[in-house]
mmCIF file of C-alpha atoms in Angstrom:
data_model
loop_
_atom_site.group_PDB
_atom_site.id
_atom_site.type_symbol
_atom_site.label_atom_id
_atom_site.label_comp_id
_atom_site.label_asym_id
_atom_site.label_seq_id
_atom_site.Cartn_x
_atom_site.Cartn_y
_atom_site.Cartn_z
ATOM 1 C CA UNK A 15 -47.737 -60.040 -45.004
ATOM 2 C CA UNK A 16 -51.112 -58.893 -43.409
ATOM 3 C CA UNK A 17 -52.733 -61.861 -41.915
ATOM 4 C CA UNK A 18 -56.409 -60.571 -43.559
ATOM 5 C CA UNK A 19 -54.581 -60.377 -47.100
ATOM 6 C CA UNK A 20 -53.512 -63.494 -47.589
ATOM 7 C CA UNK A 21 -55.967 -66.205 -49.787
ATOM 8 C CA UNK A 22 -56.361 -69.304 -50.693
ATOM 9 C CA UNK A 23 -55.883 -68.499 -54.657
ATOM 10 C CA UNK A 24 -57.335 -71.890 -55.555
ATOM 11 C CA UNK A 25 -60.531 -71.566 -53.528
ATOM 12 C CA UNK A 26 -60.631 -67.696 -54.803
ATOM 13 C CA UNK A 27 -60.330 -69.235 -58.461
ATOM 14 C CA UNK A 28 -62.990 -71.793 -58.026
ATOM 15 C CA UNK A 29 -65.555 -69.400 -56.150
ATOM 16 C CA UNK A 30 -64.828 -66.713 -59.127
ATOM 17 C CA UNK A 31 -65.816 -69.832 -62.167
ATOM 18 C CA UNK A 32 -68.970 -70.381 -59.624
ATOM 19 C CA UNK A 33 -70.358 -66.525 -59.804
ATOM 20 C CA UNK A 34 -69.059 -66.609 -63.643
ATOM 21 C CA UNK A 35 -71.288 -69.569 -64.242
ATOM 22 C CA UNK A 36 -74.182 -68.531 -62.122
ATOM 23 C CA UNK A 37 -73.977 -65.487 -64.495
ATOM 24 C CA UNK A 38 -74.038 -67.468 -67.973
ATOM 25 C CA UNK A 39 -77.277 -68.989 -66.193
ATOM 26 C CA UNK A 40 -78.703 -65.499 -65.688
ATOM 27 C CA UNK A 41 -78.327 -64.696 -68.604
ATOM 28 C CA UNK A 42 -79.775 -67.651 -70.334
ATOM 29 C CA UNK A 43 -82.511 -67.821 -67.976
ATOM 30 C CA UNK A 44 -83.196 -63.779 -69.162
ATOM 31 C CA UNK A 45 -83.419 -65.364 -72.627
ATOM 32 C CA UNK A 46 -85.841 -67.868 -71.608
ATOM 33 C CA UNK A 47 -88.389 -66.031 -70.616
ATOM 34 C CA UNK A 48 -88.384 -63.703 -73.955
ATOM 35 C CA UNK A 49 -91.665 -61.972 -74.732
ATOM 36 C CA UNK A 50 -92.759 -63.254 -71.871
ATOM 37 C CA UNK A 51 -90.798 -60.807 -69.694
ATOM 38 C CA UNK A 52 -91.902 -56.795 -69.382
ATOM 39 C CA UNK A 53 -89.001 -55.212 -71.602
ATOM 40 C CA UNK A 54 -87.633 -58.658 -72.379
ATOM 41 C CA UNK A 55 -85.037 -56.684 -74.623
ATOM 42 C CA UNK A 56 -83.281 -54.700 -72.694
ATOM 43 C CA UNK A 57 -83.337 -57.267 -69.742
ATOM 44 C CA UNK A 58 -81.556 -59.485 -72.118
ATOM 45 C CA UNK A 59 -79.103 -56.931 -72.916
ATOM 46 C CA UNK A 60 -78.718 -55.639 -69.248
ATOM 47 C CA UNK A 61 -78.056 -59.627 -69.029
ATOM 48 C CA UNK A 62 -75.241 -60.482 -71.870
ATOM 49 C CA UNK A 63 -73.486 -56.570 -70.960
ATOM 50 C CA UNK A 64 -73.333 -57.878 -67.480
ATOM 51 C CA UNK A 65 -71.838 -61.201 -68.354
ATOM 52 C CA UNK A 66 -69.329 -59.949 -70.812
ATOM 53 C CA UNK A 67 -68.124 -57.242 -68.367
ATOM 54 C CA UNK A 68 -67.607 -59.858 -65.627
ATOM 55 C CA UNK A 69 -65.878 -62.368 -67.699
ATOM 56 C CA UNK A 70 -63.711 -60.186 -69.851
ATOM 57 C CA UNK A 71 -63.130 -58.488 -66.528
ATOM 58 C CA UNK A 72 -62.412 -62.036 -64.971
ATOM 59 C CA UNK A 73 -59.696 -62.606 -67.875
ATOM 60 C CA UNK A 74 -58.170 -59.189 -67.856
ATOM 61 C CA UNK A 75 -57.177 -59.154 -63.941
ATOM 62 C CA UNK A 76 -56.195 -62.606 -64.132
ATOM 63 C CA UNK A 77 -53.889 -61.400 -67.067
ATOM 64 C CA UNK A 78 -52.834 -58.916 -65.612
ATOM 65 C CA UNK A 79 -51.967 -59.735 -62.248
ATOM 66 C CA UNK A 80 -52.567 -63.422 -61.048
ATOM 67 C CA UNK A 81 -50.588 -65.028 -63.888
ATOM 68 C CA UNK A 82 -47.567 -62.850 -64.026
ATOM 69 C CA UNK A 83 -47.228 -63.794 -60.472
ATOM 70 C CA UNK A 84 -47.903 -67.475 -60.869
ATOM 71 C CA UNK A 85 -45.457 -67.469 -63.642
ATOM 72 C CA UNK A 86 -42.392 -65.648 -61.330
ATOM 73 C CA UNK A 87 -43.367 -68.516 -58.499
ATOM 74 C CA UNK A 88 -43.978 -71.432 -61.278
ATOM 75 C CA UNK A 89 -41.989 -70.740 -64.314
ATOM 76 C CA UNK A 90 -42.660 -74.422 -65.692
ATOM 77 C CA UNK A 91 -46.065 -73.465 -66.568
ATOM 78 C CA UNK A 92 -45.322 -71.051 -68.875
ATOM 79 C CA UNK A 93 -46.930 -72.895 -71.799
ATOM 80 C CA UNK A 94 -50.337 -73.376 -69.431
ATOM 81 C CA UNK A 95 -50.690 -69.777 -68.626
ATOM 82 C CA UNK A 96 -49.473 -69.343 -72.572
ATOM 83 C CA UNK A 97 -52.888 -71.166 -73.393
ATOM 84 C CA UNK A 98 -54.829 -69.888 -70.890
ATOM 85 C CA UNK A 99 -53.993 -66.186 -72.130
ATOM 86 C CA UNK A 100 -55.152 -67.997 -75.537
ATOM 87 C CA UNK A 101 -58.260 -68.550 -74.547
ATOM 88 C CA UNK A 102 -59.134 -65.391 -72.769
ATOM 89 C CA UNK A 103 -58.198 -63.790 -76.649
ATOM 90 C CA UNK A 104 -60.950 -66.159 -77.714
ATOM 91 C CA UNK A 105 -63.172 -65.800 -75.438
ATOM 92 C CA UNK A 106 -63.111 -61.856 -75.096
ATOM 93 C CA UNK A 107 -63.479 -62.346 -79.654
ATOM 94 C CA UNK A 108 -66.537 -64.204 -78.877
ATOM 95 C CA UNK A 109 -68.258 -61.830 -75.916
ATOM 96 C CA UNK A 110 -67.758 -59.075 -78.215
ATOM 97 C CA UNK A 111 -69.709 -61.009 -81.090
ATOM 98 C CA UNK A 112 -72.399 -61.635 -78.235
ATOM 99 C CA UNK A 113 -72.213 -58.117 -77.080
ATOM 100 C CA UNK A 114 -72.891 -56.936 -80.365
ATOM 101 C CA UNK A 115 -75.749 -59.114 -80.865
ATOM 102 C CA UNK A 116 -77.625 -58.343 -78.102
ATOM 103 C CA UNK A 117 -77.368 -54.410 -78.548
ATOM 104 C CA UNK A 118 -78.805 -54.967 -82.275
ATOM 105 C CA UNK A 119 -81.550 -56.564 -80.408
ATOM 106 C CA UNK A 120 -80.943 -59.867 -82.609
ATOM 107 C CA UNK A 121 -83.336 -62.890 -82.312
ATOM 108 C CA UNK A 122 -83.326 -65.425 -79.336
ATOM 109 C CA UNK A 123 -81.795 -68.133 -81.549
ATOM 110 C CA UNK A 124 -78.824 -65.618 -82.041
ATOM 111 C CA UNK A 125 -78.139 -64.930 -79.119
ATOM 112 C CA UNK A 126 -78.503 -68.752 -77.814
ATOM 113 C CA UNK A 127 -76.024 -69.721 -80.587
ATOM 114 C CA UNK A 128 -72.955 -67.076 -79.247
ATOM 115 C CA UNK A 129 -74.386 -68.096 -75.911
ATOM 116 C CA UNK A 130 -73.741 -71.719 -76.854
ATOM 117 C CA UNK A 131 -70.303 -70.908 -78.002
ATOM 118 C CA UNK A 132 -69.315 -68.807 -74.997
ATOM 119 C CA UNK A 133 -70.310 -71.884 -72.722
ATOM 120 C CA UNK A 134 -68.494 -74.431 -74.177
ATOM 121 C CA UNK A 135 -65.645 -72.348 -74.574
ATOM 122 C CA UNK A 136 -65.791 -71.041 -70.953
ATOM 123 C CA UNK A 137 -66.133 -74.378 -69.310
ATOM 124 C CA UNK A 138 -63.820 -76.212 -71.476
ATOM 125 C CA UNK A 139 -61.374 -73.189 -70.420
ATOM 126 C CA UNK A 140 -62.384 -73.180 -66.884
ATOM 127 C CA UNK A 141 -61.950 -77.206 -66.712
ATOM 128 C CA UNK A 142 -58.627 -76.636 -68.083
ATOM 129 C CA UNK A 143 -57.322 -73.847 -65.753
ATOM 130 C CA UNK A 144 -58.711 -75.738 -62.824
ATOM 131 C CA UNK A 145 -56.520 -79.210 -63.878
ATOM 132 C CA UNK A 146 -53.552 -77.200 -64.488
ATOM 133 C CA UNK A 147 -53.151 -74.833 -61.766
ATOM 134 C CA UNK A 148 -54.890 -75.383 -58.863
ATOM 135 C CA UNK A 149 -52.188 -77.180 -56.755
ATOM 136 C CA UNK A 150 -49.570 -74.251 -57.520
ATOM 137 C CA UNK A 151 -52.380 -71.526 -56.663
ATOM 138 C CA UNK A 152 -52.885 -73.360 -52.999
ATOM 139 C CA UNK A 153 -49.152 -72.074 -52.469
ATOM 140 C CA UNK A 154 -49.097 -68.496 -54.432
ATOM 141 C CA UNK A 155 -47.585 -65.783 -52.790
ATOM 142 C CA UNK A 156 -49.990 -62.729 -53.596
ATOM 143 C CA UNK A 157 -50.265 -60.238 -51.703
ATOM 144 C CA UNK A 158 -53.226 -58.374 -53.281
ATOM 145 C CA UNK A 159 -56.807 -57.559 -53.424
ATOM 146 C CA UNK A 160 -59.254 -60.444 -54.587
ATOM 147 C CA UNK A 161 -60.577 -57.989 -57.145
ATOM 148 C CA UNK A 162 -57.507 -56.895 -58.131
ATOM 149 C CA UNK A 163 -56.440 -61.155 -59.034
ATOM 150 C CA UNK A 164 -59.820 -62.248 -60.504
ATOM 151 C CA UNK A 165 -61.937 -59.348 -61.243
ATOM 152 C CA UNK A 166 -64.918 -56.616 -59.977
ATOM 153 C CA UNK A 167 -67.649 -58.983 -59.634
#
């Protein structure tokens, strides 16, 4: 294996939740300053497109590629990734719902509610993830692209 491949999958993990986070702020912060902000609107929909691509795109690669690998390597936590897949189902239900509401240009209390829900749900799931499978990720053997693991962001 190429010396400039390999990763530290749990420190790739965290730093992805950090940029995901930093995101939700974004996004809330775009929603803060409402009217008063030149084309508020569409900066708020520039905003929640932005975070739902790089979340569901988060979920999808780790679907995809970092948990079918963790599973081969760590077949006892089946019923962890089984949950975490869960939640990505959830979570991608409730960007959609968010996505949706900021393209019908719905009130600021709308979007702060799905924004609310997304949160929760997100760090809750995050918390979760971290707990569970950190420790095996410190040891993965994946040879692939960052991107390719834990998403284009």
């Amino acid at each position: 294996m190429d010396a400039d491949r390999l990763h530290a999958w749990d420190q790739e993990l965290r730093a992805a939740h950090t940029r995901l986070r930093a995101a939700l702020t974004a996004t809330r912060e775009a929603l803060d300053r409402g009217e008063a902000a030149p084309d508020a609107a569409s900066e708020l929909t520039l905003f929640c497109i932005g975070f739902c691509a790089a979340l569901d795109g988060h979920h999808t690669s780790e679907d995809r590629t970092l948990f079918p690998a963790l599973r081969a390597e760590h077949p006892e936590l089946g019923g962890v990734i089984d949950k975490l897949m869960q939640d990505h189902s959830m979570l991608s239900h409730l960007l959609s719902a968010l996505r949706g509401a900021a393209e019908r240009d719905e009130d600021a209390a709308s979007i702060e509610r799905h924004l609310d829900g997304i949160g929760a749900i997100m760090e809750s799931h995050f918390r979760f993830e971290e707990r569970e499978i950190l420790a095996p990720l410190r040891a993965l053997s994946l040879d692939r692209d960052v991107t390719d693991v834990l998403g284009p962001f």
